[in-house]
Amino acid sequence: MVHVNIFDTTLRDGEQSPGVNLNQLEKLEIARQLEKFGVDIMEAGFPASSQGDFEAVRAIARSIKNSSVTGLARATKSDIDIAWDALKDAAEPRLHVFLATSPIHMKYKLFKTPEEVIQTSVDMVSYAKQRFPHIEWSAEDASRSDLDFLVKIITKVIDAGATVINLPDTVGYATPAEYGYMFRYIRENVPNIHKASLSCHCHDDLGLAVANTLAAIENGVTQVEGTINGIGERAGNASLEEVAVALNIRKDKFPYTTNLVLKEIKRTSDLVSRFTGMIVPGNKAVVGKNAFAHESGIHQDGVLKNTLTYEIITPEMVGIQSNDLVLGKHSGRHAFKDKIENMGFTLSAEKLQEAFTAFKQLTDRKKEVTDEDLFTILTDIQTAVADIKKYELVAFQVHYGSANLPTATVALNTPEGVRVETARTGSGSVEALMNTLEALIKEEIHLTDYKLNSVGQGRDALAEVHVKMTVDGTQVSGRGSAQDVLEASAKAFLNTVNRVLFNTKAVAQAQAELAQA
Ligand code: KIV
Ligand code: ZN
């Protein structure tokens, strides 16, 4: 059977989803989970795009041992140098360098002739080859490029040392037949194609990303790129969990192997959804809440008689456990530790203590603590940044009545350690609270989005709030959870502002390190 390598770009193309910005600890947690999921290659970011991205790629490269770590670079020497600095400590460093090849991109974006595009690609692959053992070269907008031009440029970049040739459907324009044909044409016409492997990379603008990916595999591609939950630029990328399950369920059509551990799908999807704030739609294939729910009487009857009637994927296959052991007031430290290890969390002794305290506090208010509650508490604790000076909520009060003007009073500790307090009104209780927080914070804030969800079911469910805002002109998103909606809102607001302080500190630290080096 042919082996297909899985290249995950959740932390690069996925992070390009509008409004998503992950901090370094969240990226590291996702990277560790991707390693458990069994991806062969993970694209950890675009090191030259910002100091924060550089730092995150470097931290991931140093920590991941069982997957190859790569970073994106434009076809310039400085991008390649920066990528090398970020990736050189990886177990298997790899560069992903790209340049557009379609007439539209070459003429209107790059202002380069086709010959110049060939020369730049060859020069940059040769330059990168001096350091990187593995080089992927991508022809951006390949699916709208001239096939014979692709043959010419691919032949030359392989001669220059590229080991993987990626042909993206950058704007999600191709149909499966067209996309598959492009790979067949390249395989049949590039004379040195046996020296490199072919990779596909699909966007979902026409809802065809997964179908196009499967068509590419049928036409000789041995590397598939995509993201968890299909997040990404515009309509997103091919959803890796969908590709993985399709390859498994339709082995009759796709006799290929991957290193993926399908049981890790649910946890990987949950982690990405929670950290990015991109909620998985209920009807999403494989990981949506309704993906295994049978609603109509006829379907329920069929499934009761024999699950094969309507169920092609089992929840167990993708790691959805039906026998969740629920913890409660009387559960002790031992049961708690067992449970969270089972859920895939490894916490330091200090964080474990913090998590146990938070769990006990929750059991005072909630009879049964579910896996979803624990997942929320644990991911927050796991990625909380301890040693920064930040805004801390001391207390708040909100007055709301249908006949009154909603008013909030808030007391905060500022990053400088000063306690400040004030009150403001708003047209609703959440707005009054946000107005008050905004008045106490010295950074300039514009709230652009607010989303409220419940964690699991039941009237005592935890509330989870995701917000997006600009803080001193920087776009940032954050989250907060609590049993009360207003408390979750205040936490989300402060979590978002504190992220900017954390990022600023990480950048300052990195600059100091670079200056010393
Ligand atoms: O979609 C695309 O073309 C990309 C490239 C940078 C590979 O993401
Ligand atoms: Zn892309």
Coordinates of C-alpha atoms and ligand atoms in Angstrom, one line a residue:
M1 CA 0.0 0.0 0.0
V2 CA 1.2 3.5 -0.7
H3 CA 1.9 5.7 2.3
V4 CA 0.4 9.3 2.4
N5 CA 2.2 11.8 4.5
I6 CA 0.0 14.2 6.5
F7 CA 1.1 17.8 6.6
D8 CA -0.9 19.8 9.1
T9 CA -1.0 23.6 8.7
T10 CA -3.5 24.5 11.5
L11 CA -0.8 26.7 13.1
R12 CA 0.0 28.6 9.9
D13 CA -2.8 28.6 7.3
G14 CA -5.3 27.8 10.1
E15 CA -4.1 30.7 12.2
Q16 CA -4.7 32.9 9.2
S17 CA -8.5 32.6 9.8
P18 CA -9.9 36.1 10.5
G19 CA -9.7 37.0 14.2
V20 CA -7.7 34.0 15.3
N21 CA -4.6 34.6 17.3
L22 CA -3.1 32.0 19.5
N23 CA -0.5 32.6 22.1
Q24 CA 2.7 30.6 22.3
L25 CA 1.4 28.2 25.1
E26 CA -1.7 27.4 23.1
K27 CA 0.3 26.8 19.9
L28 CA 2.6 24.4 21.9
E29 CA -0.4 22.5 23.3
I30 CA -1.9 22.2 19.8
A31 CA 1.5 21.1 18.4
R32 CA 1.8 18.4 21.1
Q33 CA -1.7 17.2 20.3
L34 CA -0.9 17.1 16.5
E35 CA 2.1 15.0 17.4
K36 CA -0.1 12.5 19.2
F37 CA -2.6 12.6 16.3
G38 CA 0.4 11.3 14.2
V39 CA 0.9 14.0 11.7
D40 CA 4.1 13.5 9.8
I41 CA 4.8 17.2 9.3
M42 CA 3.4 20.3 11.1
E43 CA 3.7 23.8 9.8
A44 CA 4.2 25.8 13.0
G45 CA 4.0 29.3 11.5
F46 CA 5.5 31.9 9.3
P47 CA 8.7 32.9 11.2
A48 CA 9.4 36.1 9.2
S49 CA 5.8 37.4 9.6
S50 CA 6.2 38.6 13.2
Q51 CA 8.4 38.2 16.2
G52 CA 5.6 36.3 17.9
D53 CA 5.4 33.8 15.1
F54 CA 9.2 33.3 15.1
E55 CA 9.2 32.6 18.8
A56 CA 6.3 30.1 18.5
V57 CA 7.9 28.2 15.6
R58 CA 11.2 28.1 17.5
A59 CA 9.5 26.8 20.7
I60 CA 7.6 24.1 18.7
A61 CA 10.7 23.1 16.7
R62 CA 12.6 22.5 20.0
S63 CA 9.8 20.6 21.7
I64 CA 8.4 18.2 19.0
K65 CA 10.3 15.1 18.4
N66 CA 8.1 12.7 16.4
S67 CA 6.9 15.0 13.6
S68 CA 8.9 17.1 11.3
V69 CA 8.4 20.8 12.0
T70 CA 8.3 23.3 9.1
G71 CA 7.8 27.0 8.7
L72 CA 6.7 29.1 5.7
A73 CA 9.0 31.5 3.9
R74 CA 8.5 33.8 0.9
A75 CA 11.1 33.4 -1.8
T76 CA 13.6 35.8 -0.3
K77 CA 16.9 35.2 1.4
S78 CA 15.9 37.1 4.6
D79 CA 12.7 35.0 5.0
I80 CA 14.8 31.8 4.6
D81 CA 17.4 33.0 7.1
I82 CA 14.8 33.8 9.7
A83 CA 13.1 30.4 9.1
W84 CA 16.4 28.6 9.6
D85 CA 17.0 30.5 12.9
A86 CA 13.6 29.4 14.1
L87 CA 13.8 25.8 12.8
K88 CA 17.5 24.7 13.1
D89 CA 16.9 23.0 16.5
A90 CA 14.1 20.8 15.2
A91 CA 14.5 17.0 15.1
E92 CA 13.9 17.2 11.3
P93 CA 14.0 20.8 10.1
R94 CA 12.1 21.5 6.9
L95 CA 11.5 24.7 4.9
H96 CA 8.3 25.5 3.0
V97 CA 9.1 28.2 0.4
F98 CA 6.5 29.5 -2.0
L99 CA 6.1 31.7 -5.1
A100 CA 3.1 32.3 -7.2
T101 CA 3.0 30.8 -10.7
S102 CA -0.4 31.8 -12.2
P103 CA -0.5 34.6 -14.8
I104 CA -2.8 36.7 -12.6
H105 CA -0.5 36.5 -9.6
M106 CA 2.8 37.0 -11.6
K107 CA 1.4 40.0 -13.5
Y108 CA -0.6 41.8 -10.9
K109 CA 0.9 40.8 -7.6
L110 CA 4.6 40.0 -8.2
F111 CA 5.2 42.2 -11.2
K112 CA 7.5 39.5 -12.5
T113 CA 7.8 37.7 -15.8
P114 CA 7.5 33.9 -15.9
E115 CA 11.3 33.7 -16.5
E116 CA 11.9 35.8 -13.4
V117 CA 9.6 33.6 -11.3
I118 CA 11.6 30.6 -12.4
Q119 CA 14.9 32.2 -11.7
T120 CA 13.9 33.4 -8.2
S121 CA 12.4 30.0 -7.3
V122 CA 15.6 28.2 -8.4
D123 CA 17.9 30.7 -6.6
M124 CA 15.9 30.5 -3.4
V125 CA 15.7 26.7 -3.4
S126 CA 19.4 26.5 -4.0
Y127 CA 20.1 29.0 -1.3
A128 CA 17.9 27.1 1.2
K129 CA 19.5 23.8 0.3
Q130 CA 22.8 25.0 1.9
R131 CA 21.0 24.5 5.3
F132 CA 17.8 22.6 5.1
P133 CA 17.8 18.9 4.4
H134 CA 14.1 19.0 3.3
I135 CA 12.7 21.7 1.1
E136 CA 9.1 22.0 0.0
W137 CA 8.5 24.4 -2.8
S138 CA 4.9 25.6 -3.4
A139 CA 3.6 27.1 -6.7
E140 CA 1.0 29.4 -5.2
D141 CA -2.2 29.5 -7.2
A142 CA -1.0 26.4 -9.1
S143 CA -4.5 25.4 -10.1
R144 CA -4.9 28.6 -12.2
S145 CA -1.4 28.3 -13.7
D146 CA -0.4 27.1 -17.1
L147 CA 0.4 23.4 -17.0
D148 CA 3.4 23.6 -19.3
F149 CA 4.8 26.5 -17.3
L150 CA 4.4 24.3 -14.2
V151 CA 6.3 21.5 -15.9
K152 CA 9.1 23.8 -16.7
I153 CA 9.5 25.4 -13.3
I154 CA 9.0 22.2 -11.3
T155 CA 11.7 20.5 -13.3
K156 CA 14.1 23.3 -12.4
V157 CA 13.3 23.6 -8.7
I158 CA 13.7 19.8 -8.4
D159 CA 17.1 20.1 -10.0
A160 CA 17.9 22.9 -7.5
G161 CA 17.1 20.6 -4.6
A162 CA 13.4 20.7 -3.8
T163 CA 12.2 17.5 -2.2
V164 CA 8.5 18.1 -2.1
I165 CA 6.5 19.9 -4.8
N166 CA 3.2 21.4 -3.5
L167 CA 0.6 22.5 -6.0
P168 CA -2.1 24.5 -4.0
D169 CA -5.6 25.3 -5.1
T170 CA -5.0 28.6 -3.4
V171 CA -8.4 30.2 -4.1
G172 CA -10.5 27.1 -3.9
Y173 CA -11.3 27.3 -7.6
A174 CA -10.6 23.8 -9.0
T175 CA -13.0 20.9 -9.5
P176 CA -11.9 17.4 -8.4
A177 CA -11.4 16.3 -12.1
E178 CA -9.3 19.4 -12.9
Y179 CA -7.2 19.2 -9.8
G180 CA -6.6 15.5 -10.2
Y181 CA -5.7 16.0 -13.8
M182 CA -3.1 18.6 -12.9
F183 CA -1.2 16.1 -10.8
R184 CA -1.4 13.4 -13.5
Y185 CA -0.1 15.8 -16.1
I186 CA 2.9 16.8 -13.8
R187 CA 3.7 13.2 -13.0
E188 CA 3.6 12.3 -16.7
N189 CA 5.6 15.3 -18.0
V190 CA 8.2 16.4 -15.5
P191 CA 11.2 14.2 -16.3
N192 CA 12.8 14.3 -12.8
I193 CA 9.5 14.0 -10.8
H194 CA 10.8 10.7 -9.2
K195 CA 13.3 12.8 -7.2
A196 CA 10.5 14.6 -5.3
S197 CA 7.1 13.9 -3.8
L198 CA 3.9 15.6 -4.8
S199 CA 1.7 17.4 -2.3
C200 CA -1.8 18.9 -2.5
H201 CA -3.1 21.9 -0.6
C202 CA -6.8 22.8 -1.0
H203 CA -9.0 25.7 0.0
D204 CA -12.7 25.4 0.5
D205 CA -14.2 28.4 -1.3
L206 CA -16.5 26.1 -3.4
G207 CA -16.8 23.5 -0.7
L208 CA -14.6 21.1 -2.6
A209 CA -11.4 21.1 -0.5
V210 CA -11.8 17.5 0.8
A211 CA -13.1 16.2 -2.6
N212 CA -10.1 17.8 -4.4
T213 CA -7.7 16.4 -1.9
L214 CA -9.0 12.9 -2.5
A215 CA -8.8 13.4 -6.3
A216 CA -5.2 14.5 -5.8
I217 CA -4.4 11.3 -3.9
E218 CA -6.0 9.2 -6.6
N219 CA -3.7 10.9 -9.1
G220 CA -0.4 10.2 -7.3
V221 CA 0.0 12.7 -4.5
T222 CA 1.8 11.3 -1.5
Q223 CA 1.4 14.3 0.8
V224 CA -1.8 15.9 1.9
E225 CA -2.0 19.4 3.5
G226 CA -4.9 20.6 5.6
T227 CA -6.0 21.8 8.9
I228 CA -8.0 20.6 11.9
N229 CA -11.7 21.5 11.7
G230 CA -10.9 22.9 8.2
I231 CA -10.1 26.3 9.6
G232 CA -8.0 28.7 7.5
E233 CA -7.9 31.7 5.2
R234 CA -11.5 32.7 4.0
A235 CA -13.6 29.5 3.7
G236 CA -10.8 27.4 5.2
N237 CA -8.6 24.5 4.2
A238 CA -9.2 20.8 3.6
S239 CA -10.3 19.4 6.9
L240 CA -7.7 16.8 7.9
E241 CA -10.1 14.8 10.1
E242 CA -12.5 14.4 7.2
V243 CA -9.7 13.3 4.8
A244 CA -8.4 10.8 7.5
V245 CA -11.8 9.3 8.0
A246 CA -12.7 9.1 4.3
L247 CA -9.4 7.3 3.6
N248 CA -10.2 4.8 6.4
I249 CA -13.9 4.2 5.7
R250 CA -13.4 4.0 1.9
K251 CA -10.3 1.8 1.9
D252 CA -11.9 0.0 -1.0
K253 CA -11.3 3.1 -3.1
F254 CA -8.2 4.4 -1.3
P255 CA -5.7 1.7 -0.6
Y256 CA -3.3 4.1 1.3
T257 CA -1.8 4.2 4.7
T258 CA -1.2 7.2 7.0
N259 CA 0.3 7.4 10.5
L260 CA -2.8 9.1 11.9
V261 CA -4.3 7.9 15.2
L262 CA -8.0 8.3 14.5
K263 CA -8.9 8.1 18.2
E264 CA -7.2 11.4 18.7
I265 CA -9.5 13.3 16.3
K266 CA -12.0 14.4 18.9
R267 CA -9.5 15.8 21.3
T268 CA -7.5 17.5 18.6
S269 CA -10.7 19.1 17.2
D270 CA -11.8 20.2 20.7
L271 CA -8.5 21.8 21.5
V272 CA -8.3 23.7 18.2
S273 CA -11.9 24.9 18.6
R274 CA -11.4 26.0 22.1
F275 CA -8.2 27.9 21.6
T276 CA -9.2 29.5 18.3
G277 CA -12.7 30.4 19.4
M278 CA -14.0 28.9 16.1
I279 CA -16.9 26.8 17.2
V280 CA -17.4 23.6 15.2
P281 CA -20.9 23.7 13.5
G282 CA -23.2 21.0 14.7
N283 CA -23.6 19.5 11.2
K284 CA -19.8 19.4 10.5
A285 CA -18.7 16.0 9.2
V286 CA -16.8 13.8 11.6
V287 CA -16.6 16.2 14.5
G288 CA -19.9 18.1 14.6
K289 CA -22.2 17.5 17.6
N290 CA -24.8 16.0 15.3
A291 CA -22.5 13.9 13.2
F292 CA -23.7 10.8 15.0
A293 CA -27.2 11.8 16.0
H294 CA -30.1 10.1 14.3
E295 CA -33.2 12.3 14.5
S296 CA -35.9 10.8 12.2
G297 CA -38.0 7.9 13.4
I298 CA -37.2 5.8 10.4
H299 CA -33.4 6.3 11.0
Q300 CA -33.7 5.6 14.7
D301 CA -35.6 2.5 14.0
G302 CA -33.0 1.3 11.5
V303 CA -30.1 2.0 13.9
L304 CA -31.8 0.2 16.7
K305 CA -32.2 -2.9 14.5
N306 CA -28.7 -2.7 13.1
T307 CA -26.3 0.3 13.3
L308 CA -25.0 -0.5 9.8
T309 CA -28.3 0.8 8.3
Y310 CA -27.4 4.4 8.8
E311 CA -24.0 4.6 10.6
I312 CA -20.9 4.5 8.5
I313 CA -18.6 6.0 11.1
T314 CA -18.7 5.1 14.8
P315 CA -18.2 7.7 17.5
E316 CA -15.6 5.5 19.1
M317 CA -13.5 5.5 15.9
V318 CA -12.8 9.2 16.3
G319 CA -12.4 9.1 20.0
I320 CA -15.8 10.1 21.3
Q321 CA -16.4 8.2 24.5
S322 CA -19.9 7.4 25.4
N323 CA -19.2 6.1 29.0
D324 CA -17.9 9.4 30.4
L325 CA -17.1 8.9 34.1
V326 CA -18.6 12.0 35.7
L327 CA -16.9 13.4 38.7
G328 CA -18.6 15.1 41.7
K329 CA -18.3 16.5 45.2
H330 CA -16.9 13.3 46.6
S331 CA -14.3 12.5 44.0
G332 CA -10.9 12.6 45.5
R333 CA -7.5 13.8 44.2
H334 CA -6.7 10.3 42.9
A335 CA -9.8 9.9 40.8
F336 CA -9.3 13.4 39.5
K337 CA -5.7 12.8 38.5
D338 CA -6.7 9.5 36.8
K339 CA -9.5 11.2 34.9
I340 CA -7.4 14.1 33.6
E341 CA -4.6 11.8 32.5
N342 CA -7.2 9.7 30.7
M343 CA -8.3 12.9 29.0
G344 CA -4.8 13.4 27.7
F345 CA -3.6 16.2 30.1
T346 CA -0.1 16.2 31.6
L347 CA 0.1 18.9 34.2
S348 CA 3.0 20.0 36.4
A349 CA 2.5 19.4 40.2
E350 CA 1.7 23.1 40.6
K351 CA -0.9 23.2 37.8
L352 CA -2.4 19.9 39.0
Q353 CA -3.0 21.5 42.4
E354 CA -4.5 24.6 40.8
A355 CA -6.8 22.4 38.6
F356 CA -7.9 20.3 41.6
T357 CA -8.8 23.5 43.5
A358 CA -10.8 24.8 40.6
F359 CA -12.5 21.5 40.2
K360 CA -13.5 21.4 43.9
Q361 CA -14.8 25.0 43.7
L362 CA -17.0 23.9 40.7
T363 CA -18.4 20.9 42.6
D364 CA -19.7 23.3 45.2
R365 CA -22.0 24.8 42.6
K366 CA -22.5 22.0 40.2
K367 CA -23.6 18.5 41.0
E368 CA -21.9 16.7 38.2
V369 CA -18.7 17.8 36.6
T370 CA -18.5 16.5 33.0
D371 CA -15.6 15.9 30.7
E372 CA -16.5 19.1 28.9
D373 CA -16.3 21.1 32.1
L374 CA -13.0 19.6 33.0
F375 CA -11.7 20.2 29.4
T376 CA -12.6 23.9 29.8
I377 CA -11.0 24.3 33.2
L378 CA -7.9 22.3 32.3
T379 CA -7.1 24.0 29.0
D380 CA -7.4 27.4 30.7
I381 CA -5.0 26.4 33.5
Q382 CA -2.6 24.6 31.1
T383 CA -2.2 27.7 29.0
A384 CA -2.4 30.4 31.6
V385 CA 0.7 32.7 31.6
A386 CA 1.9 33.0 35.2
D387 CA 4.8 35.4 35.3
I388 CA 3.5 38.5 33.6
K389 CA 2.2 41.7 35.1
K390 CA -1.4 41.8 34.1
Y391 CA -4.9 43.1 34.8
E392 CA -6.6 41.1 37.5
L393 CA -10.3 41.2 38.4
V394 CA -10.8 41.9 42.1
A395 CA -14.6 42.2 42.3
F396 CA -17.5 43.3 40.3
Q397 CA -21.2 44.0 40.7
V398 CA -23.9 44.5 38.1
H399 CA -27.4 46.1 38.8
Y400 CA -29.9 45.1 36.2
G401 CA -33.7 45.5 36.2
S402 CA -36.2 45.9 33.4
A403 CA -37.0 49.4 34.7
N404 CA -33.4 50.5 35.6
L405 CA -30.4 51.6 33.7
P406 CA -28.0 48.7 33.8
T407 CA -25.0 49.7 35.9
A408 CA -21.7 47.9 36.6
T409 CA -19.1 48.6 39.3
V410 CA -15.7 46.9 38.9
A411 CA -12.5 46.8 40.9
L412 CA -9.3 45.7 39.2
N413 CA -5.6 45.4 39.9
T414 CA -3.6 47.0 37.1
P415 CA -0.3 45.5 35.8
E416 CA 1.5 48.2 37.9
G417 CA -0.1 46.7 41.0
V418 CA -2.5 49.6 41.6
R419 CA -6.1 48.9 42.6
V420 CA -8.6 50.9 40.6
E421 CA -12.4 51.1 40.7
T422 CA -15.2 52.7 38.8
A423 CA -18.8 52.4 37.6
R424 CA -20.5 52.8 34.2
T425 CA -23.8 52.2 32.6
G426 CA -24.7 50.4 29.4
S427 CA -27.8 49.4 27.4
G428 CA -27.6 45.9 28.8
S429 CA -25.8 44.3 31.7
V430 CA -22.9 42.9 29.6
E431 CA -22.4 46.2 27.9
A432 CA -22.4 48.0 31.3
L433 CA -19.7 45.6 32.5
M434 CA -17.6 46.0 29.3
N435 CA -17.9 49.8 29.4
T436 CA -16.7 49.8 33.0
L437 CA -13.7 47.5 32.3
E438 CA -12.8 49.6 29.3
A439 CA -12.8 52.7 31.5
L440 CA -10.4 51.1 33.9
I441 CA -7.9 49.9 31.3
K442 CA -5.4 52.3 30.0
E443 CA -5.0 50.6 26.6
E444 CA -7.4 51.7 23.8
I445 CA -10.0 49.0 23.3
H446 CA -12.6 48.4 20.6
L447 CA -14.7 45.4 21.1
T448 CA -15.5 43.8 17.7
D449 CA -17.2 40.5 18.5
Y450 CA -18.7 38.8 21.5
K451 CA -19.9 35.1 21.6
L452 CA -21.6 33.3 24.4
N453 CA -21.9 29.5 24.6
S454 CA -22.8 26.9 27.2
V455 CA -20.3 24.2 28.0
G456 CA -22.4 21.0 27.6
Q457 CA -25.9 20.8 28.8
G458 CA -28.0 21.4 31.8
R459 CA -29.2 24.6 33.6
D460 CA -26.1 24.7 35.7
A461 CA -23.7 24.4 32.7
L462 CA -20.6 26.6 32.6
A463 CA -20.8 29.7 30.4
E464 CA -18.0 30.3 27.9
V465 CA -17.4 33.7 26.3
H466 CA -15.1 34.4 23.3
V467 CA -14.4 38.0 22.4
K468 CA -12.5 39.8 19.7
M469 CA -11.1 43.3 20.1
T470 CA -8.4 45.7 19.0
V471 CA -6.1 46.7 21.9
D472 CA -4.0 49.7 21.0
G473 CA -4.6 48.9 17.3
T474 CA -3.6 45.2 17.6
Q475 CA -6.4 42.6 16.7
V476 CA -6.7 40.0 19.4
S477 CA -9.1 37.4 20.6
G478 CA -9.6 35.7 24.0
R479 CA -11.9 33.7 26.1
G480 CA -13.2 33.3 29.6
S481 CA -15.4 30.7 31.4
A482 CA -17.4 30.7 34.6
Q483 CA -20.7 29.5 35.9
D484 CA -22.1 33.0 35.6
V485 CA -22.4 34.7 32.2
L486 CA -21.2 38.1 33.5
E487 CA -18.2 36.7 35.2
A488 CA -17.3 34.7 32.1
S489 CA -17.7 38.0 30.1
A490 CA -15.4 39.9 32.4
K491 CA -12.8 37.1 32.4
A492 CA -12.9 37.0 28.6
F493 CA -12.4 40.7 28.4
L494 CA -9.3 40.7 30.7
N495 CA -7.9 37.5 29.1
T496 CA -7.9 39.3 25.7
V497 CA -6.2 42.5 27.0
N498 CA -3.7 40.4 29.0
R499 CA -2.7 38.5 25.8
V500 CA -1.4 41.7 24.3
L501 CA 0.7 42.3 27.4
F502 CA 2.0 38.7 27.2
N503 CA 2.8 39.0 23.5
T504 CA 4.6 42.3 24.1
K505 CA 6.7 40.6 26.8
A506 CA 7.5 37.6 24.6
V507 CA 8.7 40.0 21.8
A508 CA 10.8 42.0 24.2
Q509 CA 12.4 38.8 25.6
A510 CA 13.1 37.5 22.1
Q511 CA 14.7 40.8 21.0
A512 CA 16.9 40.8 24.1
E513 CA 18.0 37.2 23.3
L514 CA 18.7 38.1 19.7
A515 CA 20.7 41.1 20.8
Q516 CA 22.8 38.9 23.1
A517 CA 23.4 36.2 20.4
Ligands
KIV1 O1 -3.0 28.4 -0.3 C1 -1.8 28.6 -0.6 O2 -1.4 28.7 -1.7 C2 -0.8 28.6 0.5 C3 0.6 28.6 0.1 C4 1.4 29.6 0.9 C5 1.1 27.2 0.2 O3 -1.2 28.6 1.7
ZN2 ZN -3.3 27.9 1.8

